[in-house]
mmCIF file of C-alpha atoms in Angstrom:
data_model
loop_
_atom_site.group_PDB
_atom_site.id
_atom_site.type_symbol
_atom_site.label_atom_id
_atom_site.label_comp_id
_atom_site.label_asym_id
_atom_site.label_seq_id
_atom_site.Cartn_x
_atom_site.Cartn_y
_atom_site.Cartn_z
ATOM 1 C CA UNK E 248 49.386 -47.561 -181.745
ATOM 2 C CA UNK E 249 49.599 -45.379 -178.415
ATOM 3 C CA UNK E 250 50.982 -42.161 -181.010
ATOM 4 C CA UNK E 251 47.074 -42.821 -183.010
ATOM 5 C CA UNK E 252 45.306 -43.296 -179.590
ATOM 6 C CA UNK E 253 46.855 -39.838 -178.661
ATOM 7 C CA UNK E 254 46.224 -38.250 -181.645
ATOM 8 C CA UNK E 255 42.463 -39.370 -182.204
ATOM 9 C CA UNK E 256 41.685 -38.073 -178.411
ATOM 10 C CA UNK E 257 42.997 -34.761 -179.316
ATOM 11 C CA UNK E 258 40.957 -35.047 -182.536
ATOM 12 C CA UNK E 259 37.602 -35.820 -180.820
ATOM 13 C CA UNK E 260 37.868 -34.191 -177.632
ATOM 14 C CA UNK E 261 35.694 -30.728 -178.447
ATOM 15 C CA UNK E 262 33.052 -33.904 -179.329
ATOM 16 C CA UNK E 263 33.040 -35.610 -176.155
ATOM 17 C CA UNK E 264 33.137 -32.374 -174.495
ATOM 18 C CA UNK E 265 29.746 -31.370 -176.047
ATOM 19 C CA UNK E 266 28.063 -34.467 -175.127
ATOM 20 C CA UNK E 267 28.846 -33.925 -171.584
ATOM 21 C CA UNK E 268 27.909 -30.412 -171.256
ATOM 22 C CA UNK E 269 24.725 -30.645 -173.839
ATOM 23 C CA UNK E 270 20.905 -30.259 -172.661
ATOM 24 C CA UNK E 271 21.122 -33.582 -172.030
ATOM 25 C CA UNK E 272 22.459 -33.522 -168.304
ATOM 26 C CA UNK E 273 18.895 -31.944 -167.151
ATOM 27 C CA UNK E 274 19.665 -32.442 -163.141
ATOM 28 C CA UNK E 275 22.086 -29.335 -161.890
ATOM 29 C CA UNK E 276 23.768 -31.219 -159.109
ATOM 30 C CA UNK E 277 24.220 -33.902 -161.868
ATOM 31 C CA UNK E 278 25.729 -30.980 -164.614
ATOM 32 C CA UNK E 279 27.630 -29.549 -161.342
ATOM 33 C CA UNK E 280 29.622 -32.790 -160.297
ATOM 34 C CA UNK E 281 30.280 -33.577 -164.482
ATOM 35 C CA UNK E 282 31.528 -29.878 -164.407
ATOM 36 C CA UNK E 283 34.382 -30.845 -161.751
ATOM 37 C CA UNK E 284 34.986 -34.470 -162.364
ATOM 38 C CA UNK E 285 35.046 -34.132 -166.115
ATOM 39 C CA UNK E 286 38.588 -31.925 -166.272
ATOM 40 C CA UNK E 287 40.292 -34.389 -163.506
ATOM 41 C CA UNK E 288 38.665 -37.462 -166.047
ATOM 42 C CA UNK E 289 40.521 -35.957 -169.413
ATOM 43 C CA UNK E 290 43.315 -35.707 -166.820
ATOM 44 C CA UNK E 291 43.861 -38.903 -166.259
ATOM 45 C CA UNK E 292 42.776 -40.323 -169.597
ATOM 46 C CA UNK E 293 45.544 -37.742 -171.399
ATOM 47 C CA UNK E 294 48.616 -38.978 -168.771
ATOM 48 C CA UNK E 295 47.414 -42.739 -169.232
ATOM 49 C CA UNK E 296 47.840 -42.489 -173.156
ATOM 50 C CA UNK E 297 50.991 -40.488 -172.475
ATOM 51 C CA UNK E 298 53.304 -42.634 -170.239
ATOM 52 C CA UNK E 299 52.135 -46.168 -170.937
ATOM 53 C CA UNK E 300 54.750 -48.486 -172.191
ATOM 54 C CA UNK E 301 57.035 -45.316 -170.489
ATOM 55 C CA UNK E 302 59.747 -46.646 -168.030
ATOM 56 C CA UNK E 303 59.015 -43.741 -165.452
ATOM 57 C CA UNK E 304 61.614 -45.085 -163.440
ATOM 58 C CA UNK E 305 64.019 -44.233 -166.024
ATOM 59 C CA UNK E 306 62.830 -40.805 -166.770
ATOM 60 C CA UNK E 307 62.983 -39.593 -163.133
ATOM 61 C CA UNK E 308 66.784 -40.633 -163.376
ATOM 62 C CA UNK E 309 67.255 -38.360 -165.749
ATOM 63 C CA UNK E 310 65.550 -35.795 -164.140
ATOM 64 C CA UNK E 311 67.679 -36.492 -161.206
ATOM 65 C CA UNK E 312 70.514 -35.300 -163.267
ATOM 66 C CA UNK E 313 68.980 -32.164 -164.078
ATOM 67 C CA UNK E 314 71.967 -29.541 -165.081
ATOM 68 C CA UNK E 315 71.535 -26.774 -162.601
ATOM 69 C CA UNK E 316 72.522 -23.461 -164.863
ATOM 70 C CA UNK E 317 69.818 -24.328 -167.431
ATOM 71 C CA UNK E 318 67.361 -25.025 -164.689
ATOM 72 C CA UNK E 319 67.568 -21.226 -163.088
ATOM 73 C CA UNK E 320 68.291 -20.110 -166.701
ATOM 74 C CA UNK E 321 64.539 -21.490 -167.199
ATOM 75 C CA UNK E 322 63.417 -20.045 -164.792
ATOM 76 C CA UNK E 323 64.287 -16.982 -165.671
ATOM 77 C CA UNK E 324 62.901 -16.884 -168.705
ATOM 78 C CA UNK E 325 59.417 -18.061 -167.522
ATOM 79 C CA UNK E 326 59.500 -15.017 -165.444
ATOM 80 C CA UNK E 327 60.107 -12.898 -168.659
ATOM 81 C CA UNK E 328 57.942 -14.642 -170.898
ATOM 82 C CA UNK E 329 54.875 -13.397 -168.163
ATOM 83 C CA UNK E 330 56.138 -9.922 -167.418
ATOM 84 C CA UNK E 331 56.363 -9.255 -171.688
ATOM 85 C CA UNK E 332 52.390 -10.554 -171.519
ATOM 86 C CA UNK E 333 51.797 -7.865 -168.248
ATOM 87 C CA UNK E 334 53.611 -5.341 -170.241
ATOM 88 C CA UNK E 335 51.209 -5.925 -173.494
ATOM 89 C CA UNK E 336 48.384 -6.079 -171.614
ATOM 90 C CA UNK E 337 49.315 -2.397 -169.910
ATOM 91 C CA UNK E 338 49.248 -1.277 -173.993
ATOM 92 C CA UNK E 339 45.839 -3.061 -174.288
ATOM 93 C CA UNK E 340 44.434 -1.307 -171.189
ATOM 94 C CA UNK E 341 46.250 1.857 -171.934
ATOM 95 C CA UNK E 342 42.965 3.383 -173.406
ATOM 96 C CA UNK E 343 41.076 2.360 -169.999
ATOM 97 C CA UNK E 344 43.585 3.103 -167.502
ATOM 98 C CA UNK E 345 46.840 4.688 -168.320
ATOM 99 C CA UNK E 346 48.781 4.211 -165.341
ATOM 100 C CA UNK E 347 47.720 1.086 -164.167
ATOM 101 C CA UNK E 348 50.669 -0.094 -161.995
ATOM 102 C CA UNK E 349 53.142 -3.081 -163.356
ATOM 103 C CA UNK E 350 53.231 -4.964 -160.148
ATOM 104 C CA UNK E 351 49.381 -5.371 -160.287
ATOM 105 C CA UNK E 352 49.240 -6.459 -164.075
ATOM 106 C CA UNK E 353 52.043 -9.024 -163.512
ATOM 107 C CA UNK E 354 50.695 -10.440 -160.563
ATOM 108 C CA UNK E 355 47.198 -10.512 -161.613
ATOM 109 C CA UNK E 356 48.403 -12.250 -165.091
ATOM 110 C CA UNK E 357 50.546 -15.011 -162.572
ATOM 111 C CA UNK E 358 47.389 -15.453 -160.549
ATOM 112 C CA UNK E 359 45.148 -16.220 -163.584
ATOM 113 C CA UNK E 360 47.847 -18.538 -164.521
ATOM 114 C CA UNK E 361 48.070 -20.237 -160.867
ATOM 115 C CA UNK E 362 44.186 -20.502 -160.445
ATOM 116 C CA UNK E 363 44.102 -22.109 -163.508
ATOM 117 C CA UNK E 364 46.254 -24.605 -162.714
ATOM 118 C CA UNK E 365 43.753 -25.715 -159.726
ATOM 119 C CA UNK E 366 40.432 -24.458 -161.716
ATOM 120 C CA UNK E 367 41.159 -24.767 -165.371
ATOM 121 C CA UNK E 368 39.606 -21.772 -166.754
ATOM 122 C CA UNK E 369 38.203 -19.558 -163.443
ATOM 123 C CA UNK E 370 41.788 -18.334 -163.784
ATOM 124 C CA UNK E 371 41.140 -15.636 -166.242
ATOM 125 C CA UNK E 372 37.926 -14.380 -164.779
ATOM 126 C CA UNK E 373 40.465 -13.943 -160.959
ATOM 127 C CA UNK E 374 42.817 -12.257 -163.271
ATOM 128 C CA UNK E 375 39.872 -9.672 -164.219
ATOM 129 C CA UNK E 376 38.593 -9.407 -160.649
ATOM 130 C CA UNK E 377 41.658 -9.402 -159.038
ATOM 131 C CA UNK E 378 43.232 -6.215 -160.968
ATOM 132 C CA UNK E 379 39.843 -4.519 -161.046
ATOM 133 C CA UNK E 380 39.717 -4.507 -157.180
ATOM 134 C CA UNK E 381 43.571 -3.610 -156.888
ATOM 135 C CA UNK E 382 42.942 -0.871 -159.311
ATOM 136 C CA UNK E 383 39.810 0.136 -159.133
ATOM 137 C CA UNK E 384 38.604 -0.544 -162.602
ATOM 138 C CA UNK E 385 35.469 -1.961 -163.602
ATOM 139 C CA UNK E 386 35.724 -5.177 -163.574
ATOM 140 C CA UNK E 387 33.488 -6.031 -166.220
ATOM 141 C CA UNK E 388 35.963 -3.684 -168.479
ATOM 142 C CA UNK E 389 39.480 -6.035 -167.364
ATOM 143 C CA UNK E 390 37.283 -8.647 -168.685
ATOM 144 C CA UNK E 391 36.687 -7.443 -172.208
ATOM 145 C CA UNK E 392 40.094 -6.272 -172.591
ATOM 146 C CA UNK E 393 40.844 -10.198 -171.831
ATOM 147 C CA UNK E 394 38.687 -11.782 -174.271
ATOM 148 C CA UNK E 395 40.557 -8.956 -176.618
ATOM 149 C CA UNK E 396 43.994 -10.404 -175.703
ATOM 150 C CA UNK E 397 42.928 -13.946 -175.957
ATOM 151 C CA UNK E 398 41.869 -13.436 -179.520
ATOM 152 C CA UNK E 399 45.220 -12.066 -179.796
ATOM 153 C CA UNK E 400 46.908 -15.107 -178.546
ATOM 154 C CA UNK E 401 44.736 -17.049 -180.518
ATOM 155 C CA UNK E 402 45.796 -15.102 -183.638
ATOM 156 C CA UNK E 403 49.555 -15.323 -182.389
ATOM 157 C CA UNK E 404 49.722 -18.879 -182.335
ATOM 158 C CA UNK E 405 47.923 -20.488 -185.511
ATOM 159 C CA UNK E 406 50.178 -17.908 -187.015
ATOM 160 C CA UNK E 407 53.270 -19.435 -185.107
ATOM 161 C CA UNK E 408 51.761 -23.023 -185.859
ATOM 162 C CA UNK E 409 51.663 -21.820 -189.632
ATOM 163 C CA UNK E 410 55.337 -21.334 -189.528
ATOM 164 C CA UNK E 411 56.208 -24.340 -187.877
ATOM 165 C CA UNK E 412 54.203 -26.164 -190.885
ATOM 166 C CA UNK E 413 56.998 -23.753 -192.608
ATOM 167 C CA UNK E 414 60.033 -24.865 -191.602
ATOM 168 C CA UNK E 415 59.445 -28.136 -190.785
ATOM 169 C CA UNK E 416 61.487 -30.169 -192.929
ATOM 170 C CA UNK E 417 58.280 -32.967 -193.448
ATOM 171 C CA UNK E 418 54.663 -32.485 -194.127
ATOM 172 C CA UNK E 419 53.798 -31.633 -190.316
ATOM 173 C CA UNK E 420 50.315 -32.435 -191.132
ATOM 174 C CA UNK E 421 50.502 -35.904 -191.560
ATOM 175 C CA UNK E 422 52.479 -36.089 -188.493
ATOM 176 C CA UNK E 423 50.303 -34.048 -186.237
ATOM 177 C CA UNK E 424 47.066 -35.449 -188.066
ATOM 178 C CA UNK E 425 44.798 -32.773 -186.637
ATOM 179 C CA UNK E 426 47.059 -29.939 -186.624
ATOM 180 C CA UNK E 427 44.758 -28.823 -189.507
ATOM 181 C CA UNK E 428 41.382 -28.843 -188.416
ATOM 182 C CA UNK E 429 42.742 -27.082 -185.252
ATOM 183 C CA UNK E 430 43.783 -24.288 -187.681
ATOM 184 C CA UNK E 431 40.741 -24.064 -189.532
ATOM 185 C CA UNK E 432 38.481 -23.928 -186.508
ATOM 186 C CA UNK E 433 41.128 -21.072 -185.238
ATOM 187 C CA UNK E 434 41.394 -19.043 -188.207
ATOM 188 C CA UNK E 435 37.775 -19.494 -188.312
ATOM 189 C CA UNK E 436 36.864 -18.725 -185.070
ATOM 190 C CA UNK E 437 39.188 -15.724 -185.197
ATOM 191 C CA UNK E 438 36.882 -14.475 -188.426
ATOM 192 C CA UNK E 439 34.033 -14.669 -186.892
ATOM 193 C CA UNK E 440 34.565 -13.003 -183.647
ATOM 194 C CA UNK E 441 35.951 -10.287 -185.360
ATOM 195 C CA UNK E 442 32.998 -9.500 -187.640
ATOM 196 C CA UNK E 443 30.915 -9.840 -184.332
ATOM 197 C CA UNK E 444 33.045 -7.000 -182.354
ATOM 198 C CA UNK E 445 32.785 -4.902 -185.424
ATOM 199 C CA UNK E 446 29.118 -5.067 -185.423
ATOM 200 C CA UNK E 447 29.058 -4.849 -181.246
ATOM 201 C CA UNK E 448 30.881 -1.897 -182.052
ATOM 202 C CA UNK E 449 28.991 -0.129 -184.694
ATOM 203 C CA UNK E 450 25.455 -1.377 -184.153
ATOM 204 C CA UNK E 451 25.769 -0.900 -179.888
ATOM 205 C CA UNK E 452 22.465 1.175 -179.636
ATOM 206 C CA UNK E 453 20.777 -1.927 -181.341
ATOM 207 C CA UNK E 454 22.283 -4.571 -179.074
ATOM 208 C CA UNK E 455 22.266 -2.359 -175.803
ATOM 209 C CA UNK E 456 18.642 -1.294 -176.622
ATOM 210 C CA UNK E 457 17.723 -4.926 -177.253
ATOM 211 C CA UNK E 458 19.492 -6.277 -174.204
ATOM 212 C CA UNK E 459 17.626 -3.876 -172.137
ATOM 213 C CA UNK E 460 14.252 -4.659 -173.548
ATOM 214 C CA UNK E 461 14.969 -8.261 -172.705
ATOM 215 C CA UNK E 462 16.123 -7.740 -168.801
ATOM 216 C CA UNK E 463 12.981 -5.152 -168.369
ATOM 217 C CA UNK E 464 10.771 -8.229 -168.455
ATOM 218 C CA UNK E 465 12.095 -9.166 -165.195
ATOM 219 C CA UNK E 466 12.478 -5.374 -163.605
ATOM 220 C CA UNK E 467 14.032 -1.791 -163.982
ATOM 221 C CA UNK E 468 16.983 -2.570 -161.759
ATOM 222 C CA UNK E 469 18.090 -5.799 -163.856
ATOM 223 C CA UNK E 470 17.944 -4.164 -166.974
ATOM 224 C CA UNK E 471 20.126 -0.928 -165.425
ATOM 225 C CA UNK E 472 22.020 -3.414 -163.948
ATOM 226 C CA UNK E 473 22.455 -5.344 -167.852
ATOM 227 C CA UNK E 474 23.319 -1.394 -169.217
ATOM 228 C CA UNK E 475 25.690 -0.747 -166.980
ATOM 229 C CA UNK E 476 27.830 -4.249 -167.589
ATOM 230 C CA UNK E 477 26.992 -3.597 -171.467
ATOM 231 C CA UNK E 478 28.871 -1.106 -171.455
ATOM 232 C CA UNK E 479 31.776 -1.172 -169.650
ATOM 233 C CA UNK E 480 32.534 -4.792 -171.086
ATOM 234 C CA UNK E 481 32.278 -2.929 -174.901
ATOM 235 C CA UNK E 482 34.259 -0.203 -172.838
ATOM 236 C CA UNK E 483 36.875 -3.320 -172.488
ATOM 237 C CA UNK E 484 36.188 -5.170 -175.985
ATOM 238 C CA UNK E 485 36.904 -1.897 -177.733
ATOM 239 C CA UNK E 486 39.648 -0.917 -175.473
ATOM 240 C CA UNK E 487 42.934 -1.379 -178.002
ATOM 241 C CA UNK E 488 42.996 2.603 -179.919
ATOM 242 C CA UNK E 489 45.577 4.417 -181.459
ATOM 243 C CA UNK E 490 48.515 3.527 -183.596
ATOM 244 C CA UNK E 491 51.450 3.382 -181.640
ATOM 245 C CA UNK E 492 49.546 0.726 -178.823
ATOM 246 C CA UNK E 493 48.821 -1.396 -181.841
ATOM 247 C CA UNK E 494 52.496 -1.472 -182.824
ATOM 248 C CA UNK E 495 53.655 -2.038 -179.461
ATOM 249 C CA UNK E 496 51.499 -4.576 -179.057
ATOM 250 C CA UNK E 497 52.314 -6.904 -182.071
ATOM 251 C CA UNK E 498 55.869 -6.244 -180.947
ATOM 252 C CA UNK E 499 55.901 -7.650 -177.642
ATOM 253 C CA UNK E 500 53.244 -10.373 -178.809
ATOM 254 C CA UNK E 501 56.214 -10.945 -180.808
ATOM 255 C CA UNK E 502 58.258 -10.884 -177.781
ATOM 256 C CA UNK E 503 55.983 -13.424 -176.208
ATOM 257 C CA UNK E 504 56.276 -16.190 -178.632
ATOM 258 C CA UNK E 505 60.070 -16.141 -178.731
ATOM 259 C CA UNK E 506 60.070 -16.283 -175.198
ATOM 260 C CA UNK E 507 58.204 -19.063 -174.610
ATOM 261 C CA UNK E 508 60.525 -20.983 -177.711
ATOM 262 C CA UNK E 509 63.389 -19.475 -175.827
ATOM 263 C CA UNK E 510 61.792 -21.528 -172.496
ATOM 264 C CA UNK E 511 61.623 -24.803 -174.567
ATOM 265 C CA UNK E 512 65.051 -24.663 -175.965
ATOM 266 C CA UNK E 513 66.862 -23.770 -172.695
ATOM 267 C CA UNK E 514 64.504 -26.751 -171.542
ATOM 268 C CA UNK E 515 66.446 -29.135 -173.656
ATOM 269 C CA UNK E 516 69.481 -28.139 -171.943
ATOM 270 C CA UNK E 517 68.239 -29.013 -168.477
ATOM 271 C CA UNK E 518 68.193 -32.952 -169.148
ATOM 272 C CA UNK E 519 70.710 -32.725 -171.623
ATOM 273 C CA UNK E 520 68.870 -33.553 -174.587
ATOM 274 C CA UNK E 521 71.495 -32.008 -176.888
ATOM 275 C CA UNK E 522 73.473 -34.728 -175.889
ATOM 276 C CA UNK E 523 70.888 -36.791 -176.936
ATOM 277 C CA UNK E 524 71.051 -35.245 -180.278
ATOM 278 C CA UNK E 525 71.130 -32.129 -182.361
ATOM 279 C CA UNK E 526 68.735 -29.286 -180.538
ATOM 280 C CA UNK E 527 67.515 -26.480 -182.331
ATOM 281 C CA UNK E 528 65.897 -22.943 -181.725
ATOM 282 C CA UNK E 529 63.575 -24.445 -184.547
ATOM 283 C CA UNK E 530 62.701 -27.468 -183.098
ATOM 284 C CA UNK E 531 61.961 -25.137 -179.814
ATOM 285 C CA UNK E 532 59.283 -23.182 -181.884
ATOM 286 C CA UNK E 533 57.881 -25.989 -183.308
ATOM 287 C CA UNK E 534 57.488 -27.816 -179.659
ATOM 288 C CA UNK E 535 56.066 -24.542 -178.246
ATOM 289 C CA UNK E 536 53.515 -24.494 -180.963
ATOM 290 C CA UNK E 537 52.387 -27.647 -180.980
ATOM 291 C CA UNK E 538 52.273 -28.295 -177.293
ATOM 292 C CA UNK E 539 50.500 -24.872 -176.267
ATOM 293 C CA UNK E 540 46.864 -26.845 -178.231
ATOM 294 C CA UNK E 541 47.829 -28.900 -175.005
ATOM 295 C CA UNK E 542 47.485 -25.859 -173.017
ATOM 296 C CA UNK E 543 43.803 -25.030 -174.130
ATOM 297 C CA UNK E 544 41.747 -28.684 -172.845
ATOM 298 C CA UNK E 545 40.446 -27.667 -169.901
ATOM 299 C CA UNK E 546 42.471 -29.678 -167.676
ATOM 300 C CA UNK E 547 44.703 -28.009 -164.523
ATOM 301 C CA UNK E 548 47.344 -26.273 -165.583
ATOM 302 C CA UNK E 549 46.916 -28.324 -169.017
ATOM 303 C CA UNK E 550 47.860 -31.245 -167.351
ATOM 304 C CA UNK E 551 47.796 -34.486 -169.261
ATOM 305 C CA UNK E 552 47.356 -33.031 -172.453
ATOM 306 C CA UNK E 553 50.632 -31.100 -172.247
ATOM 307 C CA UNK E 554 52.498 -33.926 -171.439
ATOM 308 C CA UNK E 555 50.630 -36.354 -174.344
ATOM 309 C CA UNK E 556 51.729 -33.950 -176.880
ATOM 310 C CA UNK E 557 55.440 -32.659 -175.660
ATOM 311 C CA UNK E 558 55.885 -36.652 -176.173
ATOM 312 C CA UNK E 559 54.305 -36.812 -179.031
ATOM 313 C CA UNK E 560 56.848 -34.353 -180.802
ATOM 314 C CA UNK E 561 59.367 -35.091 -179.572
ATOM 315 C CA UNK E 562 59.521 -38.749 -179.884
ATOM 316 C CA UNK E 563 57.851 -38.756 -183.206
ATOM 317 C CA UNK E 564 59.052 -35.292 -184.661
ATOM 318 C CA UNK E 565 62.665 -35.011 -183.347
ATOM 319 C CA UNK E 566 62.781 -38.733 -182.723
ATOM 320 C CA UNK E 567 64.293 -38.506 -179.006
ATOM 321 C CA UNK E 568 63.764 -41.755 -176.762
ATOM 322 C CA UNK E 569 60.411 -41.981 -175.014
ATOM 323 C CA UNK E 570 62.235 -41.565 -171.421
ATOM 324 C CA UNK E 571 63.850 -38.430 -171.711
ATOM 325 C CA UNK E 572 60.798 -36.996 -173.866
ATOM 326 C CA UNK E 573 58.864 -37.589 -170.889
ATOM 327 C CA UNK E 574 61.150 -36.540 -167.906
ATOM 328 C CA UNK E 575 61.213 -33.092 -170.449
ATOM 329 C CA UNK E 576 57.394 -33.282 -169.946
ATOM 330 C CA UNK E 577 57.111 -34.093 -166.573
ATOM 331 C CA UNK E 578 59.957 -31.704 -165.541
ATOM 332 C CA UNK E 579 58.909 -28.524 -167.273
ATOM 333 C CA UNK E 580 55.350 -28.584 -166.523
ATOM 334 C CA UNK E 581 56.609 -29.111 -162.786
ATOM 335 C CA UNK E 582 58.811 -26.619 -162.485
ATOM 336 C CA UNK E 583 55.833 -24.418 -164.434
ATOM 337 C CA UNK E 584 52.926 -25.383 -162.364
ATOM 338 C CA UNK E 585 55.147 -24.618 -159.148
ATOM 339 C CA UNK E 586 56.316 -21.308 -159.799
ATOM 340 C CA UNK E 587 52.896 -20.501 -161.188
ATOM 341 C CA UNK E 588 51.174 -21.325 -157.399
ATOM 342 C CA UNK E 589 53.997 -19.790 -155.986
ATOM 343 C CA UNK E 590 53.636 -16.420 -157.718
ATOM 344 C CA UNK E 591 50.103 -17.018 -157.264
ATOM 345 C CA UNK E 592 51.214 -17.068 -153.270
ATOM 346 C CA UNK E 593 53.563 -14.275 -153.234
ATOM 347 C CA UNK E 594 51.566 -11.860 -155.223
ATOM 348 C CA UNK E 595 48.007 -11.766 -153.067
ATOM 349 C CA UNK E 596 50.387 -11.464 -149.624
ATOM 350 C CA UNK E 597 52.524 -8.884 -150.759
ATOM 351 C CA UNK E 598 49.539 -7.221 -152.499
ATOM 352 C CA UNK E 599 47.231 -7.812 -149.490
ATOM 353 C CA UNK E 600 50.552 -5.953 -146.950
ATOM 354 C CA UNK E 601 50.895 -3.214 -149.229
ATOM 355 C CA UNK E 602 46.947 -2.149 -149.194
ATOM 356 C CA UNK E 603 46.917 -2.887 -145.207
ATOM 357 C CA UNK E 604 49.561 0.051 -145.032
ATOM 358 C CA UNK E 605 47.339 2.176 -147.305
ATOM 359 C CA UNK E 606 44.607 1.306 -144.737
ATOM 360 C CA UNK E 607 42.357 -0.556 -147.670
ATOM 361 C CA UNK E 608 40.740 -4.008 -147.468
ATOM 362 C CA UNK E 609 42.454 -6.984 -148.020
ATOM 363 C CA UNK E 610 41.061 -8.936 -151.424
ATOM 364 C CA UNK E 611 40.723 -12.905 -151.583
ATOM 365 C CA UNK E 612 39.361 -15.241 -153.592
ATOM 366 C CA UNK E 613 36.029 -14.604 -152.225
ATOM 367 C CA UNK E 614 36.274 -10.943 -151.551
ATOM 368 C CA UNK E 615 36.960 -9.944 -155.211
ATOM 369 C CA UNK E 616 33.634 -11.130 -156.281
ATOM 370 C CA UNK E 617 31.825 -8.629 -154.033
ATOM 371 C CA UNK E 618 31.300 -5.378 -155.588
ATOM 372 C CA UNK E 619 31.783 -1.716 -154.178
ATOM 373 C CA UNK E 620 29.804 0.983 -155.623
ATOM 374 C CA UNK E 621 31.792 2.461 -158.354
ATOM 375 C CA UNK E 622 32.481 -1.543 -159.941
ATOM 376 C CA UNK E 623 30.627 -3.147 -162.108
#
């Protein structure tokens, strides 16, 4: 019964989401608090459904005897996994900036990441602003190249959810019962967009031209203002050119995805699941798949719905005990949600020291939104 309550949240959670956020809520203090209290809500609605009947007690034992090796091992390769997405996005930006420095893109991807995991979502808009002020880009640009690299990622996983369907030694769909419709509304999604940017692309006169026609109703300055963001954010949309970027970046989006399987296999490890039963690279994938439509409900640091479905597949797709399934929850998206507000730490001081030497201003969260005259 809990495995259908699960699974039928997942299924009708874009629903409830609309209702909440529809022209409904009229009042804007009244949309403003449903804004905040409506992520922390699905929060707490997603853990309920995932640890009742769960002896807790029992799966924090097990997490007390956490093998140590595997644990930095883990870490290690969580590190990786986020330097091989800084790296990629250095070949998506290439065409932008060509020497954007690797300390900037790794931290600025680890802030996004860390901000997210407070603000679900305002972390990739601090990951734009962030490396636009350290590098003096536009950041209107960093923001198109990020919408570019989330349809990527997008892309990257139905693909890796396709070959989980694969080699799956079941029908995965009647396990994970809306495992399809996610992939339809991905694939379809990904269609779309794509015919969009094409058009952006090739008909820009038309929609810059329009856009400005539009913002001259209220005055001269908001439509330069509307021509300027136009286009340096089609500057960042169309920012992926030539053929050897494109190759590199399939191969480390490649890279990516076995990292991140790599993470959830050494994760097994840690509480000893193997002794549990037989572990697999495969049954890695497959959890890394599956769990990362956690990763997109706008919860904190996909709280709640990570940990409903890493216990979903493993207790019902690799038939582990509920305990351990959820110490392997609780424990990885710990140790993740940690390091990710620690990098988010160490990253803005270090940053921050370095630009004091260089006699420059120090950015914060508030500072990055104000712009100098050359950003946009």
């Amino acid at each position: 019964m809990k495995i259908y309550l699960i699974q039928s949240l997942l299924f009708l959670f874009p629903k409830g989401l609309k209702l909440l956020t529809s022209d409904n809520v009229n009042n804007n203090q009244l949309a403003k608090v449903v804004g905040y209290t409506f992520p922390i809500l699905i929060t707490i609605l997603f853990l309920y459904f995932a640890f009742r009947g769960i002896n807790l007690s029992e799966s924090f034992l097990i997490i007390a005897r956490s093998a140590i090796f595997p644990l930095i091992l883990y870490m290690i390769v969580f590190f990786l996994s986020h330097l091989a997405r800084a790296i990629r996005w250095k070949y998506i930006i290439y065409s932008v900036k060509n020497d954007v420095s690797m300390f900037h893109l790794f931290g600025s991807v680890m802030v996004s990441y860390g901000v997210s995991c407070v603000v679900p979502r305002l972390g990739e808009l601090y990951r734009g602003l962030f490396l636009g002020k350290w590098e003096g880009i536009s950041r209107s640009t960093i923001i198109g190249t990020i919408v570019v690299e989330r349809i990527i990622d997008i892309a990257a996983f139905a693909l890796a959810a396709l070959i989980s369907v694969s080699i799956f030694q079941a029908n995965l769909y009647d396990k994970i019962v809306w495992l399809k419709t996610s992939l339809i509304i991905g694939f379809s999604f990904i269609f779309c967009f794509t015919i969009f940017l094409i058009f952006l692309v090739k008909f820009q006169e038309i929609f810059r031209n329009g856009l400005i026609k539009i913002s001259k109703k209220f005055s001269d300055k908001v439509a330069s203002r509307v021509k300027s963001i136009f286009d340096t954010l089609l500057n960042g949309l169309s920012s992926i050119k030539g053929t050897k970027n494109v190759i590199f970046i399939v191969v480390w989006t490649i890279l990516i995805l076995l990292l991140y399987a790599l993470n959830s296999y050494v994760g097994f490890y840690i509480l000893g699941l193997d002794s549990s039963g037989s572990v697999t690279f495969k049954m890695a994938w497959i959890l890394m798949t599956i769990s990362s439509f956690g990763v997109m409900i706008p919860t904190p640091g996909g709280t709640g719905p990570y940990h409903a479905i890493s216990i979903l597949v493993l207790t019902q797709l690799f038939l582990f005990g509920n305990e351990i399934s959820a110490a392997y929850a609780i424990l990885t998206h710990f140790i993740n949600y940690v390091l990710f507000i620690l990098s988010t730490l160490f990253f803005i001081y270090v940053v921050n020291r370095q630009r004091e030497k260089k006699g420059l201003q120090k950015e914060t969260f508030l500072s990055v939104f104000n712009s100098g005259k050359d950003e946009k």
